Short mmCIF file of C-alpha atoms in Angstrom, two decimals:
data_model
loop_
_atom_site.label_atom_id
_atom_site.label_comp_id
_atom_site.label_asym_id
_atom_site.label_seq_id
_atom_site.Cartn_x
_atom_site.Cartn_y
_atom_site.Cartn_z
CA MET A 267 -15.70 -34.82 8.32
CA ALA A 268 -14.73 -32.69 5.44
CA SER A 269 -13.44 -34.55 2.44
CA THR A 270 -11.81 -31.58 0.82
CA ILE A 271 -9.59 -28.83 2.08
CA ARG A 272 -9.65 -25.16 1.19
CA LEU A 273 -6.46 -23.90 -0.40
CA GLU A 274 -5.85 -20.18 -0.33
CA LEU A 275 -2.78 -18.72 -1.92
CA VAL A 276 -1.98 -15.06 -1.39
CA THR A 277 1.01 -12.97 -2.39
CA PRO A 278 1.59 -9.34 -1.44
CA GLU A 279 0.38 -8.40 -4.91
CA ARG A 280 -2.66 -10.57 -5.32
CA LEU A 281 -4.94 -13.34 -4.18
CA LEU A 282 -3.92 -16.07 -6.56
CA LEU A 283 -6.08 -18.96 -5.55
CA SER A 284 -8.99 -19.89 -3.34
CA GLU A 285 -10.29 -23.34 -4.07
CA GLU A 286 -11.52 -26.59 -2.54
CA VAL A 287 -8.91 -29.25 -3.24
CA ASP A 288 -8.19 -32.82 -2.20
CA GLU A 289 -4.53 -32.62 -1.40
CA VAL A 290 -1.73 -30.09 -1.22
CA ILE A 291 1.99 -30.73 -1.27
CA LEU A 292 4.17 -27.92 -0.02
CA PRO A 293 7.90 -27.23 -0.13
CA GLY A 294 8.47 -26.92 3.62
CA TYR A 295 11.55 -25.68 5.38
CA GLU A 296 12.64 -29.17 6.29
CA GLY A 297 11.42 -30.85 3.15
CA GLU A 298 8.22 -31.40 1.25
CA PHE A 299 5.09 -32.23 3.17
CA GLY A 300 1.63 -33.18 2.11
CA VAL A 301 -1.61 -31.87 3.55
CA LEU A 302 -4.88 -33.75 3.49
CA PRO A 303 -8.19 -32.69 5.03
CA GLU A 304 -8.25 -32.78 8.84
CA HIS A 305 -4.57 -32.02 9.08
CA THR A 306 -3.38 -30.82 12.46
CA GLN A 307 -2.64 -27.12 13.05
CA TYR A 308 0.64 -26.43 11.44
CA LEU A 309 2.71 -23.39 10.68
CA ALA A 310 5.71 -23.66 8.40
CA ILE A 311 8.24 -21.57 6.61
CA LEU A 312 8.28 -22.49 2.96
CA ASN A 313 11.34 -22.77 0.81
CA ILE A 314 11.61 -21.72 -2.76
CA GLY A 315 9.98 -24.65 -4.48
CA VAL A 316 6.99 -26.11 -6.20
CA LEU A 317 3.56 -26.31 -4.62
CA ARG A 318 1.38 -29.07 -6.00
CA TYR A 319 -2.30 -29.50 -5.41
CA ARG A 320 -4.67 -32.22 -6.49
CA LYS A 321 -8.29 -31.84 -7.29
CA GLY A 322 -9.87 -35.14 -8.28
CA SER A 323 -7.38 -36.67 -10.66
CA GLU A 324 -5.95 -33.40 -11.80
CA THR A 325 -2.72 -32.09 -10.34
CA ARG A 326 -1.53 -28.54 -10.81
CA ARG A 327 1.75 -26.92 -9.98
CA ILE A 328 2.68 -23.47 -8.78
CA ALA A 329 6.20 -22.12 -8.44
CA LEU A 330 6.69 -20.46 -5.07
CA GLY A 331 9.40 -18.01 -4.17
CA GLY A 332 9.34 -18.89 -0.48
CA GLY A 333 6.82 -17.83 2.13
CA TYR A 334 4.71 -19.29 4.92
CA ALA A 335 1.92 -21.80 5.20
CA GLU A 336 -0.72 -21.94 7.87
CA VAL A 337 -2.55 -25.24 8.04
CA THR A 338 -5.73 -25.89 9.98
CA PRO A 339 -8.03 -28.91 9.67
CA GLU A 340 -10.22 -27.06 7.16
CA ARG A 341 -7.79 -25.02 5.15
CA VAL A 342 -4.30 -24.24 3.99
CA VAL A 343 -3.31 -20.63 3.68
CA VAL A 344 -0.12 -20.06 1.75
CA MET A 345 1.45 -16.64 2.06
CA ALA A 346 4.01 -16.63 -0.69
CA ASP A 347 6.55 -13.97 -1.53
CA THR A 348 5.97 -14.73 -5.17
CA ALA A 349 3.82 -17.34 -6.88
CA GLU A 350 3.28 -18.30 -10.47
CA ARG A 351 1.00 -20.88 -11.97
CA ALA A 352 2.85 -23.43 -14.06
CA GLU A 353 0.80 -22.43 -17.11
CA GLU A 354 1.88 -18.82 -16.75
CA ILE A 355 5.57 -19.52 -16.59
CA ASP A 356 7.69 -18.57 -19.52
CA VAL A 357 10.23 -21.40 -19.44
CA GLU A 358 12.50 -19.68 -21.90
CA ARG A 359 12.65 -16.60 -19.69
CA ALA A 360 13.29 -18.72 -16.63
CA ARG A 361 16.13 -20.40 -18.45
CA ARG A 362 17.67 -17.05 -19.28
CA ALA A 363 17.25 -15.98 -15.65
CA ARG A 364 19.03 -19.13 -14.59
CA GLU A 365 21.90 -18.47 -16.95
CA ARG A 366 22.18 -14.91 -15.66
CA ALA A 367 22.18 -16.10 -12.07
CA GLU A 368 24.77 -18.75 -12.80
CA ALA A 369 27.01 -16.19 -14.47
CA ALA A 370 26.59 -13.86 -11.51
CA LEU A 371 27.44 -16.61 -9.05
CA LYS A 372 30.68 -17.40 -10.86
CA GLU A 373 31.80 -13.81 -10.34
CA LEU A 374 31.00 -13.72 -6.66
CA SER A 375 32.72 -15.27 -3.71
CA LEU A 376 30.82 -16.85 -0.84
CA ASP A 377 31.33 -13.88 1.47
CA ASP A 378 29.78 -11.40 -0.93
CA GLU A 379 26.60 -9.86 0.35
CA THR A 380 24.89 -10.35 -2.96
CA TYR A 381 25.81 -14.02 -3.12
CA ALA A 382 22.73 -15.09 -1.21
CA LYS A 383 20.57 -12.94 -3.44
CA ALA A 384 22.05 -14.36 -6.62
CA TYR A 385 21.76 -17.85 -5.23
CA ALA A 386 18.09 -17.29 -4.41
CA ALA A 387 17.56 -15.97 -7.93
CA LEU A 388 19.13 -19.13 -9.30
CA GLN A 389 16.91 -21.30 -7.14
CA ARG A 390 13.81 -19.41 -8.16
CA ALA A 391 14.69 -19.74 -11.83
CA MET A 392 15.26 -23.47 -11.45
CA VAL A 393 11.99 -23.94 -9.62
CA ARG A 394 10.12 -22.02 -12.24
CA MET A 395 11.65 -24.17 -14.93
CA ALA A 396 10.75 -27.31 -13.04
CA ALA A 397 7.19 -26.18 -12.51
CA GLY A 398 6.77 -24.92 -16.03
CA GLU A 399 7.96 -28.00 -17.85
CA MET B 64 -16.85 48.67 -23.66
CA ALA B 65 -13.75 47.56 -21.73
CA ASN B 66 -15.81 45.59 -19.25
CA LEU B 67 -17.11 43.35 -22.03
CA ARG B 68 -13.62 42.52 -23.16
CA ALA B 69 -12.54 41.75 -19.62
CA ILE B 70 -15.40 39.30 -19.21
CA ARG B 71 -14.57 37.60 -22.51
CA LYS B 72 -10.98 37.20 -21.43
CA ARG B 73 -12.08 35.79 -18.11
CA ILE B 74 -14.29 33.22 -19.81
CA GLY B 75 -11.37 32.20 -21.97
CA SER B 76 -9.15 31.64 -18.95
CA VAL B 77 -11.80 29.70 -17.04
CA LYS B 78 -12.27 27.51 -20.11
CA SER B 79 -8.60 26.65 -20.32
CA THR B 80 -8.50 25.89 -16.61
CA GLN B 81 -11.49 23.66 -17.13
CA GLN B 82 -9.66 21.77 -19.83
CA ILE B 83 -6.82 21.11 -17.44
CA THR B 84 -9.03 19.98 -14.58
CA ARG B 85 -11.00 17.77 -16.89
CA ALA B 86 -7.84 16.14 -18.21
CA MET B 87 -6.51 15.67 -14.69
CA LYS B 88 -9.74 14.09 -13.65
CA MET B 89 -9.53 11.60 -16.46
CA VAL B 90 -5.90 10.78 -15.73
CA SER B 91 -6.71 10.30 -12.05
CA ALA B 92 -9.62 8.04 -12.89
CA ALA B 93 -7.33 5.80 -14.92
CA LYS B 94 -4.67 5.78 -12.22
CA LEU B 95 -7.27 5.19 -9.56
CA ARG B 96 -8.44 2.07 -11.27
CA ARG B 97 -4.95 0.62 -11.22
CA ALA B 98 -4.27 1.73 -7.65
CA GLN B 99 -7.60 0.31 -6.54
CA ASP B 100 -6.79 -3.06 -8.09
CA ALA B 101 -3.42 -3.01 -6.36
CA ILE B 102 -4.83 -2.31 -2.92
CA THR B 103 -7.70 -4.77 -3.15
CA ALA B 104 -5.21 -7.40 -4.27
CA ALA B 105 -2.79 -6.61 -1.46
CA ARG B 106 -5.31 -6.62 1.37
CA PRO B 107 -5.84 -10.39 1.71
CA TYR B 108 -2.13 -10.99 2.22
CA ALA B 109 -1.80 -8.15 4.71
CA ARG B 110 -4.85 -9.30 6.65
CA LYS B 111 -3.68 -12.90 6.74
CA MET B 112 -0.24 -11.83 7.83
CA ARG B 113 -1.71 -9.82 10.68
CA GLU B 114 -3.85 -12.77 11.78
CA VAL B 115 -1.02 -15.24 11.75
CA VAL B 116 1.41 -12.91 13.49
CA GLY B 117 -1.20 -12.11 16.12
CA ALA B 118 -1.92 -15.77 16.73
CA VAL B 119 1.69 -16.87 16.90
CA ALA B 120 2.83 -13.91 18.96
CA GLY B 121 -0.05 -14.39 21.35
CA ARG B 122 1.06 -17.93 22.05
CA ALA B 123 4.73 -17.13 22.14
CA GLY B 124 4.48 -14.27 24.61
CA ALA B 125 6.11 -10.87 24.64
CA ASP B 126 9.65 -12.03 25.30
CA ALA B 127 9.85 -14.35 22.32
CA HIS B 128 11.09 -11.67 19.99
CA PRO B 129 12.43 -8.12 20.43
CA LEU B 130 9.71 -6.73 18.16
CA LEU B 131 7.07 -7.96 20.59
CA ALA B 132 8.63 -6.31 23.61
CA ALA B 133 6.18 -3.88 25.12
CA ARG B 134 8.40 -1.37 26.83
CA GLU B 135 6.99 1.55 28.66
CA PRO B 136 6.08 3.89 25.81
CA ARG B 137 8.17 6.95 26.42
CA LYS B 138 9.27 7.71 22.89
CA LEU B 139 7.00 7.44 19.92
CA ALA B 140 7.73 7.14 16.24
CA LEU B 141 4.99 8.41 13.98
CA LEU B 142 4.97 7.47 10.33
CA LEU B 143 2.88 9.91 8.34
CA VAL B 144 1.94 8.96 4.80
CA THR B 145 0.92 11.89 2.62
CA SER B 146 1.25 12.49 -1.10
CA ASP B 147 3.94 14.09 -3.20
CA ARG B 148 1.56 16.15 -5.27
CA GLY B 149 -1.21 18.53 -4.46
CA LEU B 150 -4.48 19.35 -6.19
CA CYS B 151 -6.25 16.55 -4.42
CA GLY B 152 -8.71 18.38 -2.24
CA SER B 153 -8.40 17.96 1.47
CA PHE B 154 -6.47 14.71 1.15
CA ASN B 155 -3.28 16.09 2.68
CA SER B 156 -4.58 19.00 4.69
CA GLY B 157 -6.97 16.86 6.69
CA LEU B 158 -4.29 14.28 7.33
CA THR B 159 -1.48 16.62 8.28
CA ARG B 160 -3.80 18.54 10.54
CA ALA B 161 -4.85 15.34 12.29
CA ALA B 162 -1.20 14.34 12.72
CA TYR B 163 -0.32 17.82 13.97
CA ARG B 164 -3.13 17.76 16.48
CA TYR B 165 -2.08 14.30 17.59
CA ILE B 166 1.45 15.48 18.20
CA GLN B 167 0.23 18.51 20.15
CA ASP B 168 -2.14 16.42 22.23
CA HIS B 169 0.45 13.80 23.06
CA ARG B 170 3.38 16.10 23.71
CA ASP B 171 3.11 15.56 27.45
CA ARG B 172 2.57 11.84 27.21
CA TYR B 173 5.82 11.12 25.41
CA GLU B 174 9.30 12.40 25.99
CA GLU B 175 9.90 12.53 22.31
CA ILE B 176 8.00 12.03 19.11
CA ALA B 177 10.10 11.10 16.10
CA LEU B 178 8.43 11.93 12.84
CA PHE B 179 8.87 9.85 9.70
CA VAL B 180 7.19 11.38 6.69
CA VAL B 181 6.32 9.91 3.33
CA GLY B 182 5.40 12.44 0.66
CA ARG B 183 6.40 15.98 -0.12
CA LYS B 184 3.19 17.51 1.19
CA GLY B 185 3.58 16.24 4.72
CA ARG B 186 7.22 17.21 4.78
CA ASP B 187 6.45 20.76 3.69
CA PHE B 188 3.71 21.07 6.27
CA PHE B 189 5.95 20.16 9.20
CA ARG B 190 8.88 22.09 7.82
CA ARG B 191 6.78 25.23 7.76
CA ARG B 192 5.87 24.66 11.38
CA GLU B 193 9.50 23.97 12.19
CA ILE B 194 8.82 20.57 13.65
CA PRO B 195 11.86 18.37 13.15
CA ILE B 196 11.45 15.38 10.86
CA ARG B 197 13.55 12.34 11.62
CA LYS B 198 13.40 10.95 8.13
CA GLU B 199 11.58 11.74 4.94
CA TYR B 200 10.77 9.60 1.94
CA ILE B 201 10.06 11.62 -1.17
CA GLY B 202 9.22 10.26 -4.58
CA VAL B 203 8.35 6.72 -3.55
CA LEU B 204 4.66 7.13 -4.28
CA GLY B 205 4.95 7.33 -8.05
CA ALA B 206 5.64 3.63 -8.25
CA VAL B 207 5.22 1.95 -4.88
CA SER B 208 7.21 -1.24 -4.65
CA ARG B 209 7.88 -3.75 -1.94
CA HIS B 210 11.42 -2.49 -1.97
CA HIS B 211 10.29 0.92 -0.66
CA ALA B 212 8.19 -0.72 2.01
CA GLU B 213 11.21 -2.74 3.04
CA THR B 214 13.39 0.36 3.34
CA ILE B 215 10.86 2.22 5.46
CA GLY B 216 10.10 -0.87 7.52
CA ASN B 217 13.80 -1.46 8.19
CA ASP B 218 14.30 2.11 9.40
CA LEU B 219 11.44 1.70 11.83
CA VAL B 220 12.54 -1.72 13.04
CA GLU B 221 16.13 -0.61 13.53
CA GLY B 222 15.09 2.43 15.52
CA PHE B 223 12.81 0.32 17.65
CA LEU B 224 15.45 -2.30 18.33
CA ALA B 225 17.99 0.39 19.18
CA GLU B 226 15.40 1.72 21.65
CA GLU B 227 15.29 5.07 19.93
CA PHE B 228 11.56 4.75 20.30
CA ASP B 229 9.26 2.35 22.11
CA GLU B 230 6.23 2.46 19.91
CA VAL B 231 5.53 2.93 16.23
CA ARG B 232 2.30 4.30 14.90
CA ILE B 233 1.20 5.03 11.36
CA VAL B 234 -1.17 7.76 10.32
CA PHE B 235 -2.49 7.60 6.78
CA ASN B 236 -5.53 7.90 4.57
CA GLU B 237 -7.30 4.61 4.16
CA PHE B 238 -8.95 4.02 0.84
CA ARG B 239 -12.67 3.43 1.24
CA SER B 240 -14.02 4.24 -2.18
CA ALA B 241 -13.25 6.61 -5.03
CA ILE B 242 -14.95 9.41 -3.17
CA SER B 243 -14.03 8.67 0.40
CA GLN B 244 -10.88 8.19 2.42
CA THR B 245 -10.60 8.17 6.15
CA THR B 246 -7.73 9.22 8.33
CA ARG B 247 -6.51 6.24 10.29
CA PHE B 248 -4.12 5.80 13.13
CA GLU B 249 -2.69 2.32 13.43
CA LYS B 250 -0.19 0.86 15.80
CA LEU B 251 2.49 -0.99 13.89
CA PHE B 252 4.52 -2.40 16.76
CA PRO B 253 5.10 -3.65 19.36
CA VAL B 254 2.67 -6.14 17.92
CA GLU B 255 -0.58 -6.46 19.82
CA LEU B 256 -0.70 -9.93 21.30
CA GLU B 257 -3.90 -11.65 20.45
CA SER B 258 -5.02 -13.73 23.39
CA ALA B 259 -4.39 -17.31 22.50
CA ALA B 260 -7.74 -18.36 23.90
CA GLY B 261 -9.50 -16.10 21.43
CA ALA B 262 -8.55 -18.07 18.36
CA SER B 263 -8.39 -21.79 18.90
CA ASP B 264 -6.86 -23.45 21.90
CA VAL B 265 -4.69 -25.78 19.94
CA ASP B 266 -1.24 -24.51 19.29
CA TYR B 267 0.38 -25.03 15.95
CA LEU B 268 3.12 -27.44 15.17
CA TYR B 269 5.96 -25.31 13.92
CA GLU B 270 8.45 -25.99 11.20
CA PRO B 271 11.26 -25.29 11.93
CA GLY B 272 10.43 -23.79 15.36
CA ARG B 273 8.34 -21.02 16.81
CA LYS B 274 11.28 -18.74 17.47
CA GLU B 275 12.66 -19.12 13.97
CA ILE B 276 9.27 -18.55 12.41
CA LEU B 277 8.70 -15.41 14.44
CA ALA B 278 12.14 -14.11 13.57
CA SER B 279 11.40 -14.54 9.90
CA LEU B 280 7.74 -13.53 10.08
CA LEU B 281 7.92 -10.28 12.02
CA PRO B 282 10.13 -8.20 9.71
CA LYS B 283 8.01 -9.47 6.85
CA TYR B 284 4.91 -8.43 8.74
CA VAL B 285 6.20 -4.89 9.18
CA GLU B 286 7.11 -4.67 5.52
CA THR B 287 3.70 -5.99 4.50
CA GLN B 288 1.82 -3.50 6.64
CA VAL B 289 3.90 -0.58 5.38
CA PHE B 290 3.37 -1.77 1.83
CA ARG B 291 -0.37 -1.95 2.37
CA VAL B 292 -0.48 1.50 3.92
CA LEU B 293 1.43 2.97 0.98
CA LEU B 294 -0.99 1.38 -1.46
CA GLU B 295 -3.99 2.58 0.55
CA SER B 296 -2.62 6.07 0.45
CA VAL B 297 -1.89 6.04 -3.26
CA ALA B 298 -5.36 4.77 -4.11
CA GLY B 299 -6.88 7.35 -1.78
CA GLU B 300 -4.83 10.11 -3.35
CA HIS B 301 -6.02 9.33 -6.86
CA GLY B 302 -9.58 9.07 -5.63
CA ALA B 303 -9.33 12.40 -3.85
CA ARG B 304 -7.78 14.05 -6.86
CA MET B 305 -10.42 12.67 -9.15
CA THR B 306 -13.18 14.00 -6.91
CA ALA B 307 -11.46 17.35 -6.49
CA MET B 308 -10.95 17.73 -10.21
CA ASP B 309 -14.49 16.67 -10.92
CA SER B 310 -15.92 19.34 -8.68
CA ALA B 311 -13.45 21.87 -10.09
CA THR B 312 -14.72 21.04 -13.57
CA ASN B 313 -18.29 21.40 -12.44
CA ASN B 314 -17.54 24.70 -10.77
CA SER B 315 -15.96 26.02 -13.92
CA VAL B 316 -19.04 25.03 -15.94
CA GLU B 317 -21.14 27.03 -13.51
CA MET B 318 -18.74 29.91 -13.60
CA ILE B 319 -18.75 30.02 -17.38
CA ALA B 320 -22.54 30.07 -17.40
CA ARG B 321 -22.56 32.96 -14.96
CA LEU B 322 -19.92 34.88 -16.86
CA THR B 323 -21.71 34.33 -20.16
CA LEU B 324 -24.87 35.76 -18.67
CA GLN B 325 -22.92 38.73 -17.39
CA MET B 326 -21.29 39.19 -20.75
CA ASN B 327 -24.62 39.15 -22.57
CA ARG B 328 -26.03 41.68 -20.14
CA ALA B 329 -23.04 43.96 -20.66
CA ARG B 330 -23.37 43.60 -24.41
CA GLN B 331 -27.07 44.35 -24.29
CA ALA B 332 -26.45 47.35 -22.09
CA SER B 333 -23.86 48.73 -24.46
CA ILE B 334 -26.20 48.26 -27.44
CA THR B 335 -28.98 50.01 -25.56
CA THR B 336 -26.71 52.88 -24.68
CA GLU B 337 -25.56 53.21 -28.25
CA LEU B 338 -29.15 53.16 -29.52
CA THR B 339 -30.20 55.82 -27.07
CA GLU B 340 -27.28 57.95 -28.14
CA ILE B 341 -28.15 57.60 -31.81
CA VAL B 342 -31.84 58.29 -31.24
CA SER B 343 -31.21 61.28 -29.04
CA GLY B 344 -28.64 62.55 -31.55
CA ALA B 345 -31.19 62.29 -34.34
CA GLU B 346 -33.78 64.03 -32.20
CA ALA B 347 -31.37 66.86 -31.57
CA LEU B 348 -30.71 67.30 -35.32
CA LYS B 349 -34.45 67.41 -36.06
CA GLY B 350 -35.04 70.17 -33.58
#
């Protein structure tokens, strides 16, 4: 029985990560879920949120902009729309993005087509701030 | 001698052409490197997407989502990805010719073939032959973004769902290496259903549900594949241009060598003639 699980993280622009890890926590559609080795086959839509993975005693965080995760007993493949390692995140920029999104949301009404877009931008900015801090 | 001057002028013009081809080669090499990085980085995602979609669709069956519906293929949509610019060897000509032949060969098989063209070169080719183009995308190749892929993908999906066509194929140049691209035909959708037994027999647990996942996954899949194809094509184009410009530069080196030889011969000949004239003139005076 494998004691580690392979985590692969791909975005349309790059392969971000391919590593053996001990545990992965993903922002699933219906809430966060954790994956350990020998997990059952699982396919989930991911929300905008923070992915965490643990290797030994070290935990790292990655901000995801939504996507999909395919889980098999040996590996987790995350297909993310966007992904950023916590270390790479410019918190100051994320904060500005949040302020911009908040300002945009105030202008819009719920029926506006761009409302969902602006709301997603706000969420992404908040997640990036959370992951980066 | 006028001939001598003509040769000199010719050498001058070949030299300036050589400077241009050499510069273009260098620019293409730099662009190729970036394009190559982009396509190698994009492939894992596209491949994974294809795998997952195949596996899920195979288990869900053809009636789980409209994009999986295999209707009788009577109308075809062909997406041709060429380049906006020329001077890249046989990059476009080979591709457009293959697409043209394909259309000719399959005329009888389909009632209608709707042509979607990316790139100025492909558009011009089919315009010259007066083959109608359903939609053209010009100027997206300078800076390929996911947004472009989304636009093109949406056009194809909408047409398919409206039953304007029953099958969508892409023809494009796949990037192999800096010096080689191959013309590829790929079927975009309806998605080929991978037999569920092929992968593993255990079905996934789905969150939220299989239907919802497919509904969200399939448009994304189309976008991803289009995006990949665009990147393949761009990388191939720069590679082809680099190779073409490299051989153009080499040819001009050869040409200059040949012309220089010719020029020296002409010069020598004119000196010899002059000498003979002087000598024979002197001889005549003596007599």
